[in-house]
Structures are given as structure tokens and as C-alpha cells.
Coordinates of N, CA and C in Angstrom, one line a residue:
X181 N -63.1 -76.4 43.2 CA -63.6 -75.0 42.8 C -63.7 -74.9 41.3
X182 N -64.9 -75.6 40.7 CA -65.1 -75.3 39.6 C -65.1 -73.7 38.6
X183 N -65.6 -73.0 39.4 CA -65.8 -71.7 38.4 C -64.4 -70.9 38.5
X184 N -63.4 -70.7 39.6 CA -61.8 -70.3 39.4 C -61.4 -70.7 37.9
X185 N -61.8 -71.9 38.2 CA -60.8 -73.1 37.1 C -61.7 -73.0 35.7
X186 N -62.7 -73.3 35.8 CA -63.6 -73.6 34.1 C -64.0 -72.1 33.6
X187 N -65.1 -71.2 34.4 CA -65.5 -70.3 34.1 C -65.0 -69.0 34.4
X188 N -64.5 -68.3 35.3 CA -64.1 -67.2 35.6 C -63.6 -66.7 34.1
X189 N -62.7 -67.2 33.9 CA -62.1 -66.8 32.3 C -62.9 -66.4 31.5
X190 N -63.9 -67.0 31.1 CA -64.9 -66.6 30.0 C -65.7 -65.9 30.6
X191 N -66.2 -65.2 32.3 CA -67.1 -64.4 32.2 C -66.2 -63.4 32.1
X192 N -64.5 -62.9 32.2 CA -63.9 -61.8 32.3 C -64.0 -61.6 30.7
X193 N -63.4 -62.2 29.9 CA -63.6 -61.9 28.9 C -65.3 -61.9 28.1
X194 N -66.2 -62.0 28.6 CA -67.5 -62.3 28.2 C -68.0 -60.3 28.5
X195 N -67.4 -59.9 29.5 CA -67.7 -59.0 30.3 C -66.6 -57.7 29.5
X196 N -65.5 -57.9 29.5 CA -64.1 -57.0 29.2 C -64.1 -56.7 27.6
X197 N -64.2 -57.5 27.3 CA -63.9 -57.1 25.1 C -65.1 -56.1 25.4
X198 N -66.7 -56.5 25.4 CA -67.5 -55.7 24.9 C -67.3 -53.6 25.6
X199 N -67.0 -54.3 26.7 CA -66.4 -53.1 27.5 C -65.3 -52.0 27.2
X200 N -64.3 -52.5 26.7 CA -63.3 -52.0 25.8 C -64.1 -51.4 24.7
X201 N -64.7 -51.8 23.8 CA -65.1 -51.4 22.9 C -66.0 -50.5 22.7
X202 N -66.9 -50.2 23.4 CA -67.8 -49.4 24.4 C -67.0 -48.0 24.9
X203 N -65.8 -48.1 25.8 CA -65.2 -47.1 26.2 C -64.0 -46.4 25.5
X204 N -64.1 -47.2 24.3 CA -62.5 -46.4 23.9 C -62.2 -45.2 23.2
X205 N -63.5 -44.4 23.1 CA -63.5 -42.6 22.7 C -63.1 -42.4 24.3
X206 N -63.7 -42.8 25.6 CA -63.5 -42.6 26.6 C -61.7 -42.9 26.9
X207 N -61.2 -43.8 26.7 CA -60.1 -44.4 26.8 C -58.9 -43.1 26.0
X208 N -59.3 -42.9 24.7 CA -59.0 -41.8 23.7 C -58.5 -40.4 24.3
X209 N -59.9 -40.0 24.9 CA -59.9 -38.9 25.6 C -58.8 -38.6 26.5
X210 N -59.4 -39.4 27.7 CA -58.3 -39.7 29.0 C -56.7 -39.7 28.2
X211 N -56.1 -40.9 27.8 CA -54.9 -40.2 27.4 C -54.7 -39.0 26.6
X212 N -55.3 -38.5 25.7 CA -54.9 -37.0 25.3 C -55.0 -36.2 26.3
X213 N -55.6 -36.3 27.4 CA -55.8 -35.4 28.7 C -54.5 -35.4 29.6
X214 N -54.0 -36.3 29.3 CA -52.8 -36.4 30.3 C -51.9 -37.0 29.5
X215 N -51.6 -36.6 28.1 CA -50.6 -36.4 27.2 C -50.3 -34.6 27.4
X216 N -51.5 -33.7 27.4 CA -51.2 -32.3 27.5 C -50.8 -31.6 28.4
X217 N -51.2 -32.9 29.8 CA -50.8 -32.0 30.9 C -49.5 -32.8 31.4
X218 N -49.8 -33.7 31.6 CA -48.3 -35.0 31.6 C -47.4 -35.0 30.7
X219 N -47.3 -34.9 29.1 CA -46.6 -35.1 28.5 C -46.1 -36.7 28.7
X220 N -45.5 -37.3 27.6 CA -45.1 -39.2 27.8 C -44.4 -39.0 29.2
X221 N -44.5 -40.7 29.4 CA -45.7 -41.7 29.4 C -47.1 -41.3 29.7
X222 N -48.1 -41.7 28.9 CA -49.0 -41.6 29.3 C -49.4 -42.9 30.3
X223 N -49.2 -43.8 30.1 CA -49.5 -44.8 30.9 C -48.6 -45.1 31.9
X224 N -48.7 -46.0 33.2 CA -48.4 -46.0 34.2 C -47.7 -47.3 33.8
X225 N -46.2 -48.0 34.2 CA -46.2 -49.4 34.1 C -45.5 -49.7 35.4
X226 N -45.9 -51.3 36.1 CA -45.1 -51.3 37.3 C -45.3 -53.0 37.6
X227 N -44.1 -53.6 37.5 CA -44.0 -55.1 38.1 C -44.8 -55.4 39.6
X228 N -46.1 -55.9 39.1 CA -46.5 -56.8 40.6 C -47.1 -58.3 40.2
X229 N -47.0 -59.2 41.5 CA -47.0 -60.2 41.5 C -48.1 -61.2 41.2
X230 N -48.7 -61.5 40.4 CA -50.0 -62.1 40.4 C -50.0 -63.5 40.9
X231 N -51.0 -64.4 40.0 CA -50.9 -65.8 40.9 C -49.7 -66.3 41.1
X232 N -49.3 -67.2 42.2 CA -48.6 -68.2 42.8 C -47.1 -67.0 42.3
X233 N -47.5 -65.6 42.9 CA -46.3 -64.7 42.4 C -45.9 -64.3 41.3
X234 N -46.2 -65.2 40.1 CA -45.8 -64.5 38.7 C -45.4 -63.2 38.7
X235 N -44.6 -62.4 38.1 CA -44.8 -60.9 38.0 C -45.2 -60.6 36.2
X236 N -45.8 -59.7 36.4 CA -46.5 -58.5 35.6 C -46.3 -57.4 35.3
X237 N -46.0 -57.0 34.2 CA -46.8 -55.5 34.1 C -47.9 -55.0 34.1
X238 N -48.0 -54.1 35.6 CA -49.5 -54.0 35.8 C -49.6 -52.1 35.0
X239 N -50.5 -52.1 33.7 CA -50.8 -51.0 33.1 C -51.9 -49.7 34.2
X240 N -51.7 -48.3 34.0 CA -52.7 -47.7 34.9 C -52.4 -46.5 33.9
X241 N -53.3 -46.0 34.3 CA -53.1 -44.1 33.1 C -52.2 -43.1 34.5
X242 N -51.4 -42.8 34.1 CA -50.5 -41.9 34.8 C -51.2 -40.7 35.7
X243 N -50.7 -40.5 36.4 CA -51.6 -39.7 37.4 C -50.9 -38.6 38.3
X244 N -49.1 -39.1 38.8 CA -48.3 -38.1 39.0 C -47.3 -37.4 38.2
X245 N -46.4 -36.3 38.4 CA -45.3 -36.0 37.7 C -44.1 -36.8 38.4
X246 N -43.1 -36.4 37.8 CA -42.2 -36.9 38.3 C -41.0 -36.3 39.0
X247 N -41.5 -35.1 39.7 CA -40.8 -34.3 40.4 C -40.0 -35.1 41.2
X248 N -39.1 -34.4 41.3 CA -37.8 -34.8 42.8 C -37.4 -33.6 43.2
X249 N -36.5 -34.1 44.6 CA -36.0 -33.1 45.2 C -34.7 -32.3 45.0
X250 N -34.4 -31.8 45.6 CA -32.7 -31.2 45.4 C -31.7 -33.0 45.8
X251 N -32.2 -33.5 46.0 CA -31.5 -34.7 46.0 C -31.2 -36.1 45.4
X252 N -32.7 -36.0 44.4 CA -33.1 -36.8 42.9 C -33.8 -37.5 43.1
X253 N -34.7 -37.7 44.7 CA -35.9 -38.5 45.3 C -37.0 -38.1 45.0
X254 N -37.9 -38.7 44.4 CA -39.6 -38.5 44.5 C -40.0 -37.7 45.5
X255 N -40.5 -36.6 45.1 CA -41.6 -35.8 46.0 C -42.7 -36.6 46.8
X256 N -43.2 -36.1 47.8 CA -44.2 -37.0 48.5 C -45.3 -37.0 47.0
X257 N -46.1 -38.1 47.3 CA -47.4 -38.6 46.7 C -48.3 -37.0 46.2
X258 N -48.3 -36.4 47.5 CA -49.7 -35.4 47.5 C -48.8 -34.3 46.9
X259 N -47.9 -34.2 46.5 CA -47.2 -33.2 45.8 C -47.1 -33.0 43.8
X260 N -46.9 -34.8 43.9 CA -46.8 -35.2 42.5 C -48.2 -35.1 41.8
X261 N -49.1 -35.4 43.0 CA -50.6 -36.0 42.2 C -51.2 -34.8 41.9
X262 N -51.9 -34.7 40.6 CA -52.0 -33.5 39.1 C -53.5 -33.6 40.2
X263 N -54.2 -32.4 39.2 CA -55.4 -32.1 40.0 C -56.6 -33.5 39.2
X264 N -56.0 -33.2 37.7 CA -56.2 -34.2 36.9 C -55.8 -36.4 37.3
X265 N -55.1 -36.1 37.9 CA -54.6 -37.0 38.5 C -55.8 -37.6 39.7
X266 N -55.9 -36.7 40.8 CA -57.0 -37.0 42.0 C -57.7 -37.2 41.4
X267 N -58.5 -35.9 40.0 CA -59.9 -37.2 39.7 C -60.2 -38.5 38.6
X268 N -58.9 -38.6 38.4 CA -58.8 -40.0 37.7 C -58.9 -40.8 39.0
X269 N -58.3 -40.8 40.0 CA -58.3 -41.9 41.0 C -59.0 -41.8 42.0
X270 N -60.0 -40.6 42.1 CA -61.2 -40.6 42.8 C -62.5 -41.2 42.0
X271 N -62.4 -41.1 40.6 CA -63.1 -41.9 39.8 C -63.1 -43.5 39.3
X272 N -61.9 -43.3 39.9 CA -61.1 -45.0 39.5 C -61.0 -44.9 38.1
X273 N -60.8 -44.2 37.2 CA -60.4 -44.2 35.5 C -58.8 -44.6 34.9
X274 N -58.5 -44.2 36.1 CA -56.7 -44.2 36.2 C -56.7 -45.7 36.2
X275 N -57.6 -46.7 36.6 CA -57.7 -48.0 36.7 C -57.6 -48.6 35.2
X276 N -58.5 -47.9 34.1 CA -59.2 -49.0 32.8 C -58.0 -49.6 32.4
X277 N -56.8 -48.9 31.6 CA -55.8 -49.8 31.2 C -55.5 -51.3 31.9
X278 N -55.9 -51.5 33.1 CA -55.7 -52.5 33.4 C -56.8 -53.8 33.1
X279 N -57.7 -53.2 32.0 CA -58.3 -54.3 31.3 C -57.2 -55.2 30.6
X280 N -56.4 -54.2 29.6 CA -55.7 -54.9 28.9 C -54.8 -56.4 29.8
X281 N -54.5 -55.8 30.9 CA -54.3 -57.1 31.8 C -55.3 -58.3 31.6
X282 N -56.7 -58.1 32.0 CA -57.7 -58.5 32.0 C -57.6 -59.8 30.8
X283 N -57.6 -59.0 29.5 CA -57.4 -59.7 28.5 C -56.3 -60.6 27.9
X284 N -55.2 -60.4 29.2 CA -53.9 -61.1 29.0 C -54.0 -62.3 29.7
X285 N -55.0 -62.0 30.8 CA -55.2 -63.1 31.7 C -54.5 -63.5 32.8
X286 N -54.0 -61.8 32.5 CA -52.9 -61.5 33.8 C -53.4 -61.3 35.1
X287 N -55.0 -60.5 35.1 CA -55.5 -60.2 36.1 C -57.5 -60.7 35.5
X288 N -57.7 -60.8 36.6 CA -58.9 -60.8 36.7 C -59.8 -59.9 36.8
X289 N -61.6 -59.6 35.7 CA -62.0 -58.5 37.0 C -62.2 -58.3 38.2
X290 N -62.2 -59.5 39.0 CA -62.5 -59.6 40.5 C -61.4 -60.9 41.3
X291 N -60.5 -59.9 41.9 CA -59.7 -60.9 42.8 C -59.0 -59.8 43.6
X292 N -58.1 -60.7 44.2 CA -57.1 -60.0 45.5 C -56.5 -59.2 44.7
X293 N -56.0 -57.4 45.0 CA -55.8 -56.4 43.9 C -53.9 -56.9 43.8
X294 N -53.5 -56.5 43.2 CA -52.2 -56.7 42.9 C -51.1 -55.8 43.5
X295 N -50.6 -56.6 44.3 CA -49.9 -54.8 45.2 C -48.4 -55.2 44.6
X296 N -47.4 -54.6 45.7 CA -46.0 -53.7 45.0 C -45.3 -55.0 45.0
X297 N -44.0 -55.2 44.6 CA -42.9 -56.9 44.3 C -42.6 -56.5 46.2
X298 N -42.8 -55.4 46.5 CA -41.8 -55.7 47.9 C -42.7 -56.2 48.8
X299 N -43.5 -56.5 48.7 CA -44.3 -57.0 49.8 C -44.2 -58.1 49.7
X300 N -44.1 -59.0 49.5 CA -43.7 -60.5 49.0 C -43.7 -61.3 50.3
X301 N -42.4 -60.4 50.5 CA -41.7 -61.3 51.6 C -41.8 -60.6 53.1
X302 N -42.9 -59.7 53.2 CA -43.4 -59.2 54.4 C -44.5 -60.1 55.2
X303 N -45.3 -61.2 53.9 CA -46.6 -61.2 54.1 C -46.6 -62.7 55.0
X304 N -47.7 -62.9 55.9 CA -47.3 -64.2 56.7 C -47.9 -65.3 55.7
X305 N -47.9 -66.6 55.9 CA -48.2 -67.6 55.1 C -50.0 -67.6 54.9
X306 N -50.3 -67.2 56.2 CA -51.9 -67.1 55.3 C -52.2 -66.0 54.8
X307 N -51.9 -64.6 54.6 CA -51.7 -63.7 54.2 C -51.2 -63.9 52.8
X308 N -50.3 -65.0 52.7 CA -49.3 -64.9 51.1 C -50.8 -66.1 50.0
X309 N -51.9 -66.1 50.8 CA -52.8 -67.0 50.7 C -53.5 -66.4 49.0
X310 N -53.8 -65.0 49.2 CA -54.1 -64.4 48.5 C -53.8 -64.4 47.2
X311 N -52.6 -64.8 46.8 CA -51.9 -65.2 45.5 C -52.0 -66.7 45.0
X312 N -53.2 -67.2 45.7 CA -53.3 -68.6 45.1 C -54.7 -68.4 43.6
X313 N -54.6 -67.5 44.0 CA -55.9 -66.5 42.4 C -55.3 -65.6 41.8
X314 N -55.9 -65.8 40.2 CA -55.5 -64.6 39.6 C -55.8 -62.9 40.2
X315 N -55.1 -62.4 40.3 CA -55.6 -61.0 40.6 C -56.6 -60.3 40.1
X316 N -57.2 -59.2 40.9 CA -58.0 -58.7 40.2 C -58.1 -56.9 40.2
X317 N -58.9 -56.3 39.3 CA -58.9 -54.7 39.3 C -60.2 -54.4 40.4
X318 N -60.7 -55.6 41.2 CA -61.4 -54.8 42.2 C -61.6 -56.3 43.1
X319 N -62.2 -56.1 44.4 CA -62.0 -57.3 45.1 C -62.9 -57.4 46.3
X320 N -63.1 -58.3 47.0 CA -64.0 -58.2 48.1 C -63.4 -56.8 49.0
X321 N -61.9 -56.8 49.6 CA -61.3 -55.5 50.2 C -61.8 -54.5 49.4
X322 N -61.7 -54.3 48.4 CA -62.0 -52.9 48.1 C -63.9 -52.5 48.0
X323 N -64.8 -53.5 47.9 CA -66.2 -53.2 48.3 C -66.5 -53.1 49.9
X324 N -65.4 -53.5 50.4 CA -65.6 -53.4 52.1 C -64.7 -52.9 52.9
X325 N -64.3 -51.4 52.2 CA -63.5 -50.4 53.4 C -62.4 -49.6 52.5
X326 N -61.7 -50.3 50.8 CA -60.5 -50.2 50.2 C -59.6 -49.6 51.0
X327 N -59.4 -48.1 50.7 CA -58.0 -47.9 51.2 C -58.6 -47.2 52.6
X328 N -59.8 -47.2 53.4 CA -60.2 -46.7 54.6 C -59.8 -47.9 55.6
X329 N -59.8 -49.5 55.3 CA -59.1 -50.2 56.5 C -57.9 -50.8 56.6
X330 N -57.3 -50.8 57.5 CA -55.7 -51.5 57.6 C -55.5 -52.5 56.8
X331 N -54.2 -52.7 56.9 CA -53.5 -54.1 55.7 C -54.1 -55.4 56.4
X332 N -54.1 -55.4 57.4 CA -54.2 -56.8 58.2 C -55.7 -57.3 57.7
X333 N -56.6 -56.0 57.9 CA -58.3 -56.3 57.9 C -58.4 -56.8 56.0
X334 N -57.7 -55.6 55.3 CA -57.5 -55.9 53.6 C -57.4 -57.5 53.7
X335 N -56.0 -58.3 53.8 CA -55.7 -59.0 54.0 C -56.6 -60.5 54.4
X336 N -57.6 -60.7 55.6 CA -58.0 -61.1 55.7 C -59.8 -61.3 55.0
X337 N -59.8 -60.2 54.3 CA -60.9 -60.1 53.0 C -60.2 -61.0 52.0
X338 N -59.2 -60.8 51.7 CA -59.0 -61.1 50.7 C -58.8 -63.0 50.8
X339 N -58.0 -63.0 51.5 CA -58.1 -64.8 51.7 C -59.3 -65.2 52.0
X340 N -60.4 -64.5 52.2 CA -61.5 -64.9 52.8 C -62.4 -65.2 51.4
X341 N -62.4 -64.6 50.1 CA -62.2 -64.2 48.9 C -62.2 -65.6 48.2
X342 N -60.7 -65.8 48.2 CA -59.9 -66.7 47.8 C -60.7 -67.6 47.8
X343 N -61.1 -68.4 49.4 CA -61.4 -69.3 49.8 C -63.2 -69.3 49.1
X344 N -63.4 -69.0 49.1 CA -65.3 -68.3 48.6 C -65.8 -68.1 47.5
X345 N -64.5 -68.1 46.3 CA -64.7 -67.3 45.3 C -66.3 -67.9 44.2
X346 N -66.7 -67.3 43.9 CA -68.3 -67.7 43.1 C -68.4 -66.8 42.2
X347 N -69.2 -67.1 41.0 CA -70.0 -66.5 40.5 C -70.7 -65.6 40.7
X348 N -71.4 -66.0 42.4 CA -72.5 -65.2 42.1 C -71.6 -63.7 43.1
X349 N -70.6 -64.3 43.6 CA -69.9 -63.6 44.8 C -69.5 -62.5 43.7
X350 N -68.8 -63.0 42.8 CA -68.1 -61.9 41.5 C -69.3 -60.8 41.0
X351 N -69.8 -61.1 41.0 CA -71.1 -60.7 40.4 C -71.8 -59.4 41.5
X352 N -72.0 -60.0 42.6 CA -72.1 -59.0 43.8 C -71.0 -58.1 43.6
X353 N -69.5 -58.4 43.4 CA -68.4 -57.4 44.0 C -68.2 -56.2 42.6
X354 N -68.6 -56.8 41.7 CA -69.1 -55.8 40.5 C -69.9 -54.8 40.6
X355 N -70.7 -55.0 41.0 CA -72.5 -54.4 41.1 C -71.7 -53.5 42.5
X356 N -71.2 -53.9 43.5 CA -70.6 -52.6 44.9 C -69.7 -52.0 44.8
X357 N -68.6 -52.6 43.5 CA -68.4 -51.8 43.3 C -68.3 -50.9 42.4
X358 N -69.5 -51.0 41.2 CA -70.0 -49.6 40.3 C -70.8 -49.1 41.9
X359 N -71.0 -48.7 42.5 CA -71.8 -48.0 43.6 C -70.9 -47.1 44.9
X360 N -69.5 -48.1 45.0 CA -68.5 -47.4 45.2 C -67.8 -46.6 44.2
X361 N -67.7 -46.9 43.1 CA -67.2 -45.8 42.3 C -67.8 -44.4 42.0
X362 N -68.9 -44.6 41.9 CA -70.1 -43.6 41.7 C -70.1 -42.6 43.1
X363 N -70.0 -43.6 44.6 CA -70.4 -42.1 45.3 C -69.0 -42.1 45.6
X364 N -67.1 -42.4 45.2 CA -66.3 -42.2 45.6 C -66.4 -42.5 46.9
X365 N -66.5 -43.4 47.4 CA -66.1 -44.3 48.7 C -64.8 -44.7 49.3
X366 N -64.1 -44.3 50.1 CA -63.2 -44.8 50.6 C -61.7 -44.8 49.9
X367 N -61.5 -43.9 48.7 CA -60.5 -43.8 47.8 C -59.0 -43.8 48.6
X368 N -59.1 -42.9 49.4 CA -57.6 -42.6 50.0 C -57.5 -43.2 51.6
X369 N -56.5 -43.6 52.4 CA -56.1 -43.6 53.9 C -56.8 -42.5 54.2
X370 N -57.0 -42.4 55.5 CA -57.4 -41.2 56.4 C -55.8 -40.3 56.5
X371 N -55.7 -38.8 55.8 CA -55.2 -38.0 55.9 C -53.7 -38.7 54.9
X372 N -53.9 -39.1 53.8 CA -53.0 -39.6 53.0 C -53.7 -39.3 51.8
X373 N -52.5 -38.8 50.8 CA -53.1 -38.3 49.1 C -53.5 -39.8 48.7
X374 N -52.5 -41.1 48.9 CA -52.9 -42.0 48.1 C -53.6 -42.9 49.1
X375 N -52.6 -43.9 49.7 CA -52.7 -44.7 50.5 C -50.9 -44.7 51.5
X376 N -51.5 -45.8 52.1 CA -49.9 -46.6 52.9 C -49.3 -47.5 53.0
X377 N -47.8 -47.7 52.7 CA -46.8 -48.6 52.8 C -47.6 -49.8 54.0
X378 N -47.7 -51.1 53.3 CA -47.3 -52.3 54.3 C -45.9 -52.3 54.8
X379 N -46.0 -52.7 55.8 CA -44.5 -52.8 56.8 C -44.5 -54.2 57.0
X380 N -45.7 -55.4 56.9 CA -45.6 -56.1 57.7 C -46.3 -56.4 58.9
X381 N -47.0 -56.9 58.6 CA -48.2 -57.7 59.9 C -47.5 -57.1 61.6
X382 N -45.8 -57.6 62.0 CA -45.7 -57.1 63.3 C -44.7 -56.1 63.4
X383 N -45.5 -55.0 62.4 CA -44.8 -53.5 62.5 C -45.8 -52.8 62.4
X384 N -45.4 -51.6 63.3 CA -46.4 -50.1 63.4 C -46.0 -49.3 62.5
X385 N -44.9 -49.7 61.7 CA -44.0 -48.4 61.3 C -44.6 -48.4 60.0
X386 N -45.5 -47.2 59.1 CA -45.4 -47.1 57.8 C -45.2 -45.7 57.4
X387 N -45.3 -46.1 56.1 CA -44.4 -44.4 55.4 C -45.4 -44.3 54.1
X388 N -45.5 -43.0 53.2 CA -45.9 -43.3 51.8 C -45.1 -43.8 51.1
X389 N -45.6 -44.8 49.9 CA -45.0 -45.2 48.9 C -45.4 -44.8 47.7
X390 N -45.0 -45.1 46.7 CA -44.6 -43.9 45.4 C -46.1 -45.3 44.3
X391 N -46.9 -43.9 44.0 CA -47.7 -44.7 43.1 C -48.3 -46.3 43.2
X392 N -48.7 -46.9 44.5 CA -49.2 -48.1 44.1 C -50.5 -47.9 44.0
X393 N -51.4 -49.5 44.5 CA -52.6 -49.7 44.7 C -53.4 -48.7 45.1

């Protein structure tokens, strides 16, 4: 698999610097927007696993408060998330810091997206398949259903991905998804603010979890 290994790298960066540089009154903006209404952090940081598991700090622009309860636990998702917040992540804007990954070479623009450290040791062996690539901020799963189909169906995009990966494949998953971003396609679970906890391939049981993917 020549283009993983020789080229990928140079079209992310071929593609990401000029981009950066292009958006960063935009980049400017967005954090003073949610420096006034968030107050620090403006940015989001959170250990997930990239290739062959590495961990990372994966960067995002902040999007909930940090409310708790009379008990000192996070508020549900759809409680914390700012109005400001929904349309950063209905826009996917809440995403761009994660160029700077991009340019670390921590993530890729296009690969299996980078989910939470706990899932690690939920996922079955072809499932954990997906971590044989650098990660990426958008992926064949998320041009075909993101957070509207189950982990299992995600899952099987994604190794499917892996196994497939091209140029011209990358190049398609860019182009669907500027078209998914534009008409907001598929942003949240059915009747969830964000999305839902993996449990695990042979469990029914999920819950919300606090700010991921």
C-alpha cells in the first residue's frame, strides 16, 4: 500500500497549511466567541488513541460548560451543550483545531475518526483493525451514516477503509464530506444531543458519554 506509506503525508499537508492559513480570521473569531460565552479553556483537549494505539491529544474548540450536579458529576450532554456549541457541531467548526493534529501527524485528513482511551479493550480484533492507520478528522463512516448508524455498521466502514485506502478514495471522502457539512447530515444519534457510548459489540446496553466523537 503505497500511498498510506509514501503519499498520504504530503497530500495532508499539501492540503492543511494552505487551509490554516486561509481560515485563521475564521479560527480568531470562533475562539473569541466562546472565550465570551465559555470563558478558558477555549479549546477542548482529550487522550485518544491513534495508530497501532499511540495516544494523543486530540484538540476541538469547546462546545459544553462544565456544569455538575449536587453531586460533582457532569450534567447530561444536552444540558451542557451552549446554543453556540450545537452550531459549532452541527457545522462541524468545533472540528478545525484538530488540523493542528493534522500537522503533527497525529491524525490524518481522512481515516478511522479517533474515539475515547476506553474503548480499546471493548473492540473485537477485527474491529481493533481500524488502528492499523493514522486517524483521521473525517472517514469513510462519517460520509456514510456518521453518528445516524450503530458502532458495529461504523466499525465495519471503517476497516473496510483501512483495507482500501487510495488517493482517489481520500479525495471522494473529502468532496462528501464538504456536502455533508453543508446540508448538516446525520450530526447527532436519533434522539441524543451528541451521540452514544460503545459498550461493546455483545452488549445492548449504552448510556451518554461526556464530549466525544
Amino acid at each position: 500500500m503505497w500511498y498510506p506509506r509514501y503519499l498520504k503525508r504530503f497530500v495532508d499537508l499539501s492540503i492543511t497549511i494552505p487551509l490554516i492559513v486561509v481560515i485563521s480570521p475564521v479560527l480568531m473569531v470562533l475562539a473569541s466567541c466562546i472565550f465570551v460565552t465559555l470563558g478558558r479553556p477555549v479549546l477542548f483537549r482529550q487522550r485518544r488513541p491513534g495508530r497501532n494505539g499511540k495516544l494523543f491529544w486530540i484538540l476541538k474548540f469547546r462546545t459544553m460548560t462544565d456544569a455538575c450536579d449536587a453531586n460533582g458529576r457532569l450534567l447530561p450532554d444536552g444540558v451542557r451543550l451552549t446554543r453556540l456549541g450545537q452550531f459549532l457541531r452541527s457545522t462541524s467548526l468545533d472540528e478545525l483545531p484538530a488540523l493542528w493534529n493534522v500537522l503533527k501527524g497525529e491524525m490524518s485528513l481522512v481515516g478511522p475518526r479517533p474515539l475515547l482511551v476506553e474503548y480499546l479493550d471493548l473492540y473485537t480484533p477485527e474491529q481493533s483493525q481500524r488502528h492499523q492507520v493514522v486517524p483521521g478528522m473525517t472517514g469513510w463512516a462519517q460520509v456514510n451514516g456518521r453518528n445516524a448508524i450503530d458502532w458495529e455498521t461504523k466499525f465495519e466502514l471503517d476497516v473496510w477503509y483501512v483495507h482500501r485506502c487510495s488517493l482517489w478514495l481520500d479525495l471522494a471522502i473529502l468532496f462528501k464530506t464538504f456536502v455533508k457539512v453543508v446540508r448538516r447530515d446525520d450530526i447527532n444519534a436519533v434522539g441524543e444531543a451528541t451521540t452514544k457510548a460503545f459498550a461493546g459489540s455483545k452488549s445492548d446496553s449504552v448510556t451518554n458519554f461526556r464530549s466525544a466523537a
